[in-house]
Short mmCIF file of N, CA and C in Angstrom, two decimals:
data_model
loop_
_atom_site.label_atom_id
_atom_site.label_comp_id
_atom_site.label_asym_id
_atom_site.label_seq_id
_atom_site.Cartn_x
_atom_site.Cartn_y
_atom_site.Cartn_z
N MET A 1 168.87 174.16 120.44
CA MET A 1 168.34 174.67 119.19
C MET A 1 169.39 174.52 118.11
N SER A 2 168.99 174.20 116.94
CA SER A 2 169.91 174.01 115.82
C SER A 2 170.52 175.35 115.41
N GLU A 3 171.62 175.27 114.69
CA GLU A 3 172.27 176.50 114.21
C GLU A 3 171.50 177.12 113.05
N TYR A 4 170.54 176.39 112.48
CA TYR A 4 169.73 176.90 111.37
C TYR A 4 168.43 177.46 111.93
N ARG A 5 168.11 178.65 111.53
CA ARG A 5 166.87 179.27 111.98
C ARG A 5 165.68 178.66 111.27
N ALA A 6 164.64 178.42 112.01
CA ALA A 6 163.40 177.93 111.41
C ALA A 6 162.68 179.12 110.78
N THR A 7 162.64 179.16 109.47
CA THR A 7 161.99 180.28 108.80
C THR A 7 160.49 180.07 108.64
N GLN A 8 160.05 178.83 108.66
CA GLN A 8 158.64 178.53 108.44
C GLN A 8 157.83 178.65 109.73
N PHE A 9 158.39 178.22 110.84
CA PHE A 9 157.65 178.19 112.09
C PHE A 9 158.39 178.97 113.15
N PRO A 10 157.72 179.90 113.81
CA PRO A 10 158.38 180.59 114.89
C PRO A 10 158.60 179.67 116.09
N MET A 11 157.80 178.58 116.19
CA MET A 11 157.95 177.64 117.29
C MET A 11 158.08 176.24 116.72
N PRO A 12 159.11 175.49 117.13
CA PRO A 12 159.33 174.15 116.57
C PRO A 12 158.16 173.19 116.77
N HIS A 13 157.35 173.35 117.80
CA HIS A 13 156.27 172.40 118.05
C HIS A 13 155.19 172.43 116.97
N ARG A 14 155.15 173.44 116.16
CA ARG A 14 154.16 173.51 115.09
C ARG A 14 154.33 172.37 114.09
N ARG A 15 155.58 171.92 113.90
CA ARG A 15 155.85 170.81 112.98
C ARG A 15 155.02 169.59 113.38
N ASP A 16 155.03 169.26 114.66
CA ASP A 16 154.27 168.10 115.12
C ASP A 16 152.77 168.29 114.92
N GLU A 17 152.29 169.50 115.10
CA GLU A 17 150.87 169.78 114.87
C GLU A 17 150.49 169.57 113.41
N VAL A 18 151.36 170.00 112.50
CA VAL A 18 151.10 169.83 111.07
C VAL A 18 151.04 168.34 110.73
N ILE A 19 151.99 167.56 111.23
CA ILE A 19 151.99 166.12 110.97
C ILE A 19 150.74 165.47 111.55
N GLU A 20 150.42 165.81 112.78
CA GLU A 20 149.25 165.21 113.43
C GLU A 20 147.98 165.49 112.65
N LEU A 21 147.80 166.73 112.21
CA LEU A 21 146.60 167.08 111.45
C LEU A 21 146.58 166.40 110.09
N ALA A 22 147.70 166.34 109.41
CA ALA A 22 147.76 165.69 108.10
C ALA A 22 147.46 164.20 108.20
N TYR A 23 147.88 163.58 109.30
CA TYR A 23 147.67 162.13 109.47
C TYR A 23 146.29 161.81 110.05
N ARG A 24 145.65 162.76 110.69
CA ARG A 24 144.38 162.50 111.38
C ARG A 24 143.33 161.80 110.52
N PRO A 25 143.07 162.20 109.26
CA PRO A 25 142.05 161.48 108.49
C PRO A 25 142.36 159.98 108.37
N TRP A 26 143.62 159.66 108.13
CA TRP A 26 144.01 158.27 107.91
C TRP A 26 143.95 157.49 109.22
N GLU A 27 144.33 158.13 110.31
CA GLU A 27 144.25 157.49 111.62
C GLU A 27 142.80 157.16 111.97
N LEU A 28 141.91 158.12 111.76
CA LEU A 28 140.49 157.90 112.07
C LEU A 28 139.86 156.86 111.15
N ILE A 29 140.13 156.94 109.86
CA ILE A 29 139.58 155.96 108.92
C ILE A 29 140.07 154.56 109.28
N GLY A 30 141.36 154.44 109.59
CA GLY A 30 141.92 153.15 109.98
C GLY A 30 141.35 152.60 111.28
N ALA A 31 140.84 153.49 112.13
CA ALA A 31 140.23 153.09 113.40
C ALA A 31 138.73 152.79 113.24
N GLY A 32 138.26 152.78 111.99
CA GLY A 32 136.85 152.48 111.73
C GLY A 32 135.94 153.69 111.87
N ARG A 33 136.50 154.88 111.95
CA ARG A 33 135.72 156.12 112.09
C ARG A 33 135.76 156.88 110.77
N LEU A 34 135.18 156.26 109.75
CA LEU A 34 135.23 156.77 108.38
C LEU A 34 134.70 158.20 108.27
N GLU A 35 133.52 158.46 108.79
CA GLU A 35 132.93 159.80 108.64
C GLU A 35 133.74 160.86 109.39
N ASP A 36 134.27 160.51 110.55
CA ASP A 36 135.12 161.45 111.28
C ASP A 36 136.39 161.76 110.49
N GLY A 37 136.95 160.73 109.86
CA GLY A 37 138.15 160.92 109.05
C GLY A 37 137.88 161.81 107.85
N LEU A 38 136.77 161.55 107.16
CA LEU A 38 136.43 162.37 105.99
C LEU A 38 136.11 163.81 106.39
N ALA A 39 135.59 164.00 107.59
CA ALA A 39 135.27 165.35 108.05
C ALA A 39 136.53 166.20 108.25
N CYS A 40 137.69 165.57 108.35
CA CYS A 40 138.96 166.30 108.48
C CYS A 40 139.43 166.88 107.15
N LEU A 41 138.79 166.47 106.06
CA LEU A 41 139.14 166.97 104.73
C LEU A 41 138.19 168.11 104.37
N ASP A 42 138.74 169.28 104.14
CA ASP A 42 137.96 170.48 103.86
C ASP A 42 137.17 170.33 102.56
N ASP A 43 135.85 170.44 102.64
CA ASP A 43 135.00 170.31 101.45
C ASP A 43 135.37 171.29 100.35
N SER A 44 135.92 172.44 100.70
CA SER A 44 136.31 173.41 99.68
C SER A 44 137.75 173.20 99.21
N GLY A 45 138.40 172.15 99.72
CA GLY A 45 139.77 171.85 99.32
C GLY A 45 139.83 171.04 98.04
N THR A 46 141.03 170.55 97.72
CA THR A 46 141.23 169.79 96.48
C THR A 46 142.00 168.50 96.73
N TRP A 47 141.78 167.53 95.83
CA TRP A 47 142.43 166.23 95.85
C TRP A 47 142.99 166.00 94.45
N TRP A 48 144.27 165.71 94.36
CA TRP A 48 144.92 165.39 93.09
C TRP A 48 145.42 163.96 93.19
N ALA A 49 145.17 163.16 92.16
CA ALA A 49 145.60 161.75 92.16
C ALA A 49 146.55 161.50 91.00
N ILE A 50 147.61 160.77 91.29
CA ILE A 50 148.57 160.45 90.24
C ILE A 50 147.95 159.56 89.16
N SER A 51 146.98 158.74 89.54
CA SER A 51 146.38 157.82 88.57
C SER A 51 145.66 158.55 87.45
N THR A 52 145.03 159.67 87.78
CA THR A 52 144.29 160.43 86.77
C THR A 52 144.98 161.73 86.39
N ARG A 53 145.91 162.16 87.22
CA ARG A 53 146.62 163.43 87.04
C ARG A 53 145.64 164.60 86.89
N THR A 54 144.58 164.51 87.67
CA THR A 54 143.59 165.59 87.68
C THR A 54 143.31 166.03 89.11
N THR A 55 142.90 167.28 89.22
CA THR A 55 142.50 167.83 90.52
C THR A 55 140.99 167.77 90.62
N THR A 56 140.51 167.27 91.74
CA THR A 56 139.08 167.13 91.99
C THR A 56 138.73 167.89 93.26
N PRO A 57 137.62 168.61 93.28
CA PRO A 57 137.20 169.23 94.53
C PRO A 57 137.01 168.16 95.61
N MET A 58 137.43 168.47 96.81
CA MET A 58 137.35 167.51 97.91
C MET A 58 135.92 167.01 98.10
N ALA A 59 134.95 167.89 97.99
CA ALA A 59 133.55 167.48 98.16
C ALA A 59 133.14 166.43 97.13
N GLU A 60 133.74 166.47 95.95
CA GLU A 60 133.41 165.49 94.90
C GLU A 60 134.15 164.17 95.08
N ILE A 61 135.33 164.19 95.70
CA ILE A 61 136.09 162.95 95.87
C ILE A 61 135.62 162.17 97.11
N LYS A 62 134.99 162.84 98.04
CA LYS A 62 134.58 162.17 99.28
C LYS A 62 133.67 160.97 99.06
N PRO A 63 132.68 161.02 98.15
CA PRO A 63 131.87 159.81 97.93
C PRO A 63 132.71 158.62 97.45
N THR A 64 133.72 158.87 96.63
CA THR A 64 134.61 157.79 96.18
C THR A 64 135.40 157.25 97.35
N LEU A 65 135.96 158.13 98.17
CA LEU A 65 136.71 157.69 99.34
C LEU A 65 135.81 156.92 100.30
N ARG A 66 134.60 157.42 100.50
CA ARG A 66 133.64 156.76 101.39
C ARG A 66 133.33 155.35 100.87
N GLY A 67 133.10 155.23 99.57
CA GLY A 67 132.80 153.92 98.99
C GLY A 67 133.98 152.97 99.07
N ALA A 68 135.16 153.47 98.73
CA ALA A 68 136.35 152.62 98.74
C ALA A 68 136.72 152.18 100.15
N PHE A 69 136.83 153.14 101.06
CA PHE A 69 137.25 152.79 102.42
C PHE A 69 136.16 152.03 103.17
N GLY A 70 134.90 152.33 102.86
CA GLY A 70 133.80 151.58 103.47
C GLY A 70 133.81 150.12 103.03
N LEU A 71 134.21 149.89 101.79
CA LEU A 71 134.27 148.52 101.26
C LEU A 71 135.44 147.73 101.83
N ILE A 72 136.61 148.35 101.88
CA ILE A 72 137.81 147.57 102.22
C ILE A 72 138.23 147.67 103.68
N GLY A 73 137.73 148.65 104.42
CA GLY A 73 138.09 148.78 105.83
C GLY A 73 139.60 148.77 106.06
N PRO A 74 140.32 149.71 105.49
CA PRO A 74 141.78 149.67 105.54
C PRO A 74 142.36 150.01 106.91
N SER A 75 143.60 149.59 107.10
CA SER A 75 144.38 150.07 108.23
C SER A 75 145.47 150.96 107.65
N PHE A 76 145.85 151.97 108.41
CA PHE A 76 146.89 152.89 107.99
C PHE A 76 147.94 152.96 109.08
N GLU A 77 149.19 152.98 108.67
CA GLU A 77 150.28 153.10 109.63
C GLU A 77 151.20 154.23 109.18
N PHE A 78 151.41 155.18 110.07
CA PHE A 78 152.30 156.30 109.81
C PHE A 78 153.72 155.76 109.65
N THR A 79 154.40 156.19 108.59
CA THR A 79 155.77 155.77 108.35
C THR A 79 156.75 156.91 108.59
N ASP A 80 156.51 158.06 107.97
CA ASP A 80 157.44 159.18 108.10
C ASP A 80 156.78 160.43 107.54
N ALA A 81 157.41 161.57 107.78
CA ALA A 81 156.88 162.82 107.25
C ALA A 81 158.01 163.83 107.07
N ILE A 82 157.83 164.66 106.07
CA ILE A 82 158.72 165.79 105.82
C ILE A 82 157.82 167.02 105.80
N VAL A 83 158.18 168.02 106.59
CA VAL A 83 157.32 169.19 106.75
C VAL A 83 158.02 170.45 106.29
N GLU A 84 157.26 171.27 105.58
CA GLU A 84 157.71 172.62 105.23
C GLU A 84 156.50 173.53 105.36
N SER A 85 156.53 174.38 106.34
CA SER A 85 155.44 175.32 106.59
C SER A 85 154.15 174.55 106.84
N ASP A 86 153.11 174.81 106.04
CA ASP A 86 151.82 174.14 106.24
C ASP A 86 151.67 172.92 105.33
N ARG A 87 152.76 172.50 104.71
CA ARG A 87 152.73 171.34 103.82
C ARG A 87 153.52 170.19 104.44
N VAL A 88 153.02 168.99 104.18
CA VAL A 88 153.70 167.81 104.71
C VAL A 88 153.66 166.71 103.66
N ALA A 89 154.80 166.07 103.47
CA ALA A 89 154.85 164.85 102.67
C ALA A 89 154.68 163.72 103.67
N LEU A 90 153.51 163.14 103.70
CA LEU A 90 153.14 162.14 104.69
C LEU A 90 153.23 160.76 104.05
N MET A 91 154.08 159.91 104.60
CA MET A 91 154.21 158.55 104.10
C MET A 91 153.44 157.61 105.00
N VAL A 92 152.52 156.86 104.40
CA VAL A 92 151.59 156.03 105.13
C VAL A 92 151.51 154.66 104.47
N GLU A 93 151.50 153.62 105.28
CA GLU A 93 151.34 152.26 104.77
C GLU A 93 149.87 151.87 104.93
N CYS A 94 149.27 151.43 103.84
CA CYS A 94 147.86 151.05 103.82
C CYS A 94 147.75 149.55 103.56
N ARG A 95 146.95 148.88 104.38
CA ARG A 95 146.71 147.44 104.21
C ARG A 95 145.21 147.16 104.32
N ALA A 96 144.78 146.20 103.53
CA ALA A 96 143.38 145.77 103.61
C ALA A 96 143.26 144.40 102.96
N GLU A 97 142.25 143.67 103.39
CA GLU A 97 141.90 142.43 102.70
C GLU A 97 140.68 142.76 101.85
N LEU A 98 140.86 142.64 100.55
CA LEU A 98 139.79 142.98 99.61
C LEU A 98 138.81 141.82 99.51
N PRO A 99 137.60 142.09 99.01
CA PRO A 99 136.66 141.00 98.77
C PRO A 99 137.32 139.90 97.94
N GLY A 100 137.06 138.67 98.29
CA GLY A 100 137.69 137.54 97.60
C GLY A 100 139.02 137.17 98.22
N GLY A 101 139.39 137.82 99.32
CA GLY A 101 140.61 137.48 100.03
C GLY A 101 141.89 138.04 99.42
N VAL A 102 141.78 138.95 98.47
CA VAL A 102 142.96 139.54 97.84
C VAL A 102 143.60 140.54 98.80
N ALA A 103 144.90 140.44 98.97
CA ALA A 103 145.62 141.35 99.87
C ALA A 103 145.94 142.65 99.14
N PHE A 104 145.65 143.75 99.82
CA PHE A 104 146.02 145.07 99.32
C PHE A 104 147.04 145.64 100.29
N HIS A 105 148.20 146.01 99.76
CA HIS A 105 149.27 146.58 100.58
C HIS A 105 149.96 147.63 99.74
N ASN A 106 149.78 148.87 100.12
CA ASN A 106 150.30 149.96 99.32
C ASN A 106 150.96 150.98 100.23
N ILE A 107 152.10 151.47 99.80
CA ILE A 107 152.75 152.58 100.49
C ILE A 107 152.30 153.85 99.78
N CYS A 108 151.69 154.73 100.53
CA CYS A 108 151.14 155.96 99.97
C CYS A 108 151.94 157.16 100.46
N THR A 109 152.09 158.12 99.59
CA THR A 109 152.61 159.42 100.01
C THR A 109 151.53 160.44 99.69
N PHE A 110 151.13 161.15 100.72
CA PHE A 110 150.14 162.20 100.57
C PHE A 110 150.84 163.53 100.81
N ILE A 111 150.99 164.32 99.76
CA ILE A 111 151.52 165.67 99.93
C ILE A 111 150.31 166.51 100.31
N SER A 112 150.26 166.92 101.55
CA SER A 112 149.07 167.58 102.08
C SER A 112 149.39 168.99 102.55
N ARG A 113 148.37 169.83 102.46
CA ARG A 113 148.46 171.17 103.03
C ARG A 113 147.36 171.27 104.08
N VAL A 114 147.71 171.78 105.24
CA VAL A 114 146.76 171.85 106.34
C VAL A 114 146.49 173.30 106.73
N ASP A 115 145.34 173.49 107.34
CA ASP A 115 144.98 174.78 107.93
C ASP A 115 144.86 174.52 109.43
N LEU A 116 145.92 174.83 110.17
CA LEU A 116 145.93 174.56 111.61
C LEU A 116 144.83 175.33 112.34
N ASP A 117 144.55 176.55 111.92
CA ASP A 117 143.54 177.35 112.61
C ASP A 117 142.16 176.71 112.52
N ARG A 118 141.85 176.11 111.40
CA ARG A 118 140.53 175.46 111.22
C ARG A 118 140.58 173.97 111.51
N GLY A 119 141.77 173.40 111.67
CA GLY A 119 141.89 171.98 111.96
C GLY A 119 141.47 171.09 110.80
N LEU A 120 141.80 171.53 109.56
CA LEU A 120 141.39 170.79 108.37
C LEU A 120 142.55 170.57 107.41
N VAL A 121 142.47 169.47 106.68
CA VAL A 121 143.37 169.22 105.56
C VAL A 121 142.72 169.87 104.35
N VAL A 122 143.42 170.80 103.71
CA VAL A 122 142.81 171.58 102.63
C VAL A 122 143.27 171.16 101.24
N GLU A 123 144.30 170.36 101.17
CA GLU A 123 144.80 169.89 99.87
C GLU A 123 145.51 168.57 100.05
N VAL A 124 145.25 167.64 99.14
CA VAL A 124 145.94 166.34 99.14
C VAL A 124 146.39 166.05 97.72
N ARG A 125 147.65 165.67 97.59
CA ARG A 125 148.19 165.13 96.34
C ARG A 125 148.57 163.68 96.66
N GLU A 126 147.87 162.75 96.04
CA GLU A 126 148.00 161.32 96.36
C GLU A 126 148.97 160.64 95.39
N TYR A 127 149.99 160.01 95.97
CA TYR A 127 150.95 159.24 95.18
C TYR A 127 150.95 157.81 95.72
N VAL A 128 150.51 156.86 94.90
CA VAL A 128 150.44 155.46 95.32
C VAL A 128 151.02 154.59 94.20
N ASP A 129 151.19 153.32 94.51
CA ASP A 129 151.62 152.35 93.50
C ASP A 129 150.42 152.09 92.60
N THR A 130 150.38 152.75 91.47
CA THR A 130 149.21 152.67 90.60
C THR A 130 149.02 151.30 89.97
N LEU A 131 150.09 150.58 89.68
CA LEU A 131 149.96 149.25 89.11
C LEU A 131 149.30 148.31 90.11
N HIS A 132 149.78 148.32 91.35
CA HIS A 132 149.19 147.45 92.38
C HIS A 132 147.71 147.80 92.58
N SER A 133 147.41 149.08 92.63
CA SER A 133 146.01 149.50 92.80
C SER A 133 145.16 149.05 91.62
N ALA A 134 145.68 149.20 90.41
CA ALA A 134 144.94 148.81 89.21
C ALA A 134 144.68 147.30 89.18
N GLN A 135 145.61 146.53 89.72
CA GLN A 135 145.47 145.07 89.69
C GLN A 135 144.63 144.52 90.83
N THR A 136 144.49 145.27 91.92
CA THR A 136 143.80 144.75 93.09
C THR A 136 142.58 145.59 93.49
N LEU A 137 142.82 146.83 93.82
CA LEU A 137 141.76 147.68 94.38
C LEU A 137 140.70 148.06 93.34
N LEU A 138 141.11 148.52 92.18
CA LEU A 138 140.13 148.98 91.19
C LEU A 138 139.15 147.89 90.76
N PRO A 139 139.60 146.64 90.52
CA PRO A 139 138.62 145.60 90.19
C PRO A 139 137.63 145.34 91.34
N ALA A 140 138.12 145.40 92.58
CA ALA A 140 137.23 145.19 93.73
C ALA A 140 136.20 146.31 93.82
N LEU A 141 136.64 147.54 93.60
CA LEU A 141 135.71 148.67 93.64
C LEU A 141 134.69 148.58 92.51
N ALA A 142 135.14 148.23 91.32
CA ALA A 142 134.23 148.10 90.17
C ALA A 142 133.19 147.01 90.43
N ALA A 143 133.63 145.88 90.97
CA ALA A 143 132.71 144.78 91.25
C ALA A 143 131.66 145.17 92.29
N ALA A 144 132.03 146.06 93.20
CA ALA A 144 131.10 146.52 94.24
C ALA A 144 130.28 147.72 93.79
N GLY A 145 130.54 148.23 92.59
CA GLY A 145 129.80 149.37 92.07
C GLY A 145 130.24 150.72 92.63
N VAL A 146 131.46 150.76 93.17
CA VAL A 146 131.98 152.03 93.68
C VAL A 146 132.53 152.83 92.52
N ARG A 147 131.99 154.03 92.33
CA ARG A 147 132.42 154.90 91.23
C ARG A 147 133.76 155.54 91.56
N THR A 148 134.68 155.51 90.62
CA THR A 148 135.98 156.17 90.78
C THR A 148 136.12 157.25 89.72
N PRO A 149 136.90 158.30 90.02
CA PRO A 149 137.08 159.35 89.01
C PRO A 149 137.72 158.80 87.75
N ASP A 150 137.32 159.34 86.62
CA ASP A 150 137.88 158.89 85.34
C ASP A 150 139.25 159.47 85.11
#
């Protein structure tokens, strides 16, 4: 045991549970289980995006996520995580081939808050390379008629 007391978790194994739950939506979506992945996001939770700098109810952002991920069929790879209590800074690599053969490759950081008792992600703050997304993903979504938050 380290010389520093864990003030957030009485048991060190909780850290792994927090990471696993925070990553679960991305793991499931990347495995082609879109609806199962979206079900891990609490409908009463919130989603904040750096591109719009606005908070959206999770139930309202899910149709956008469904349209985007359904269109591009992304893969996600866990890179790293920093955990404090029920919050995790989750670093994930996202790759997809967009319509027209355009490559999408973005490193995402999702600052997430989880509810271990309910097994849900209750808050997401999304940080992505907005220029790359604006040049690749947004035109593909617009061409396919996928609505994105303003």
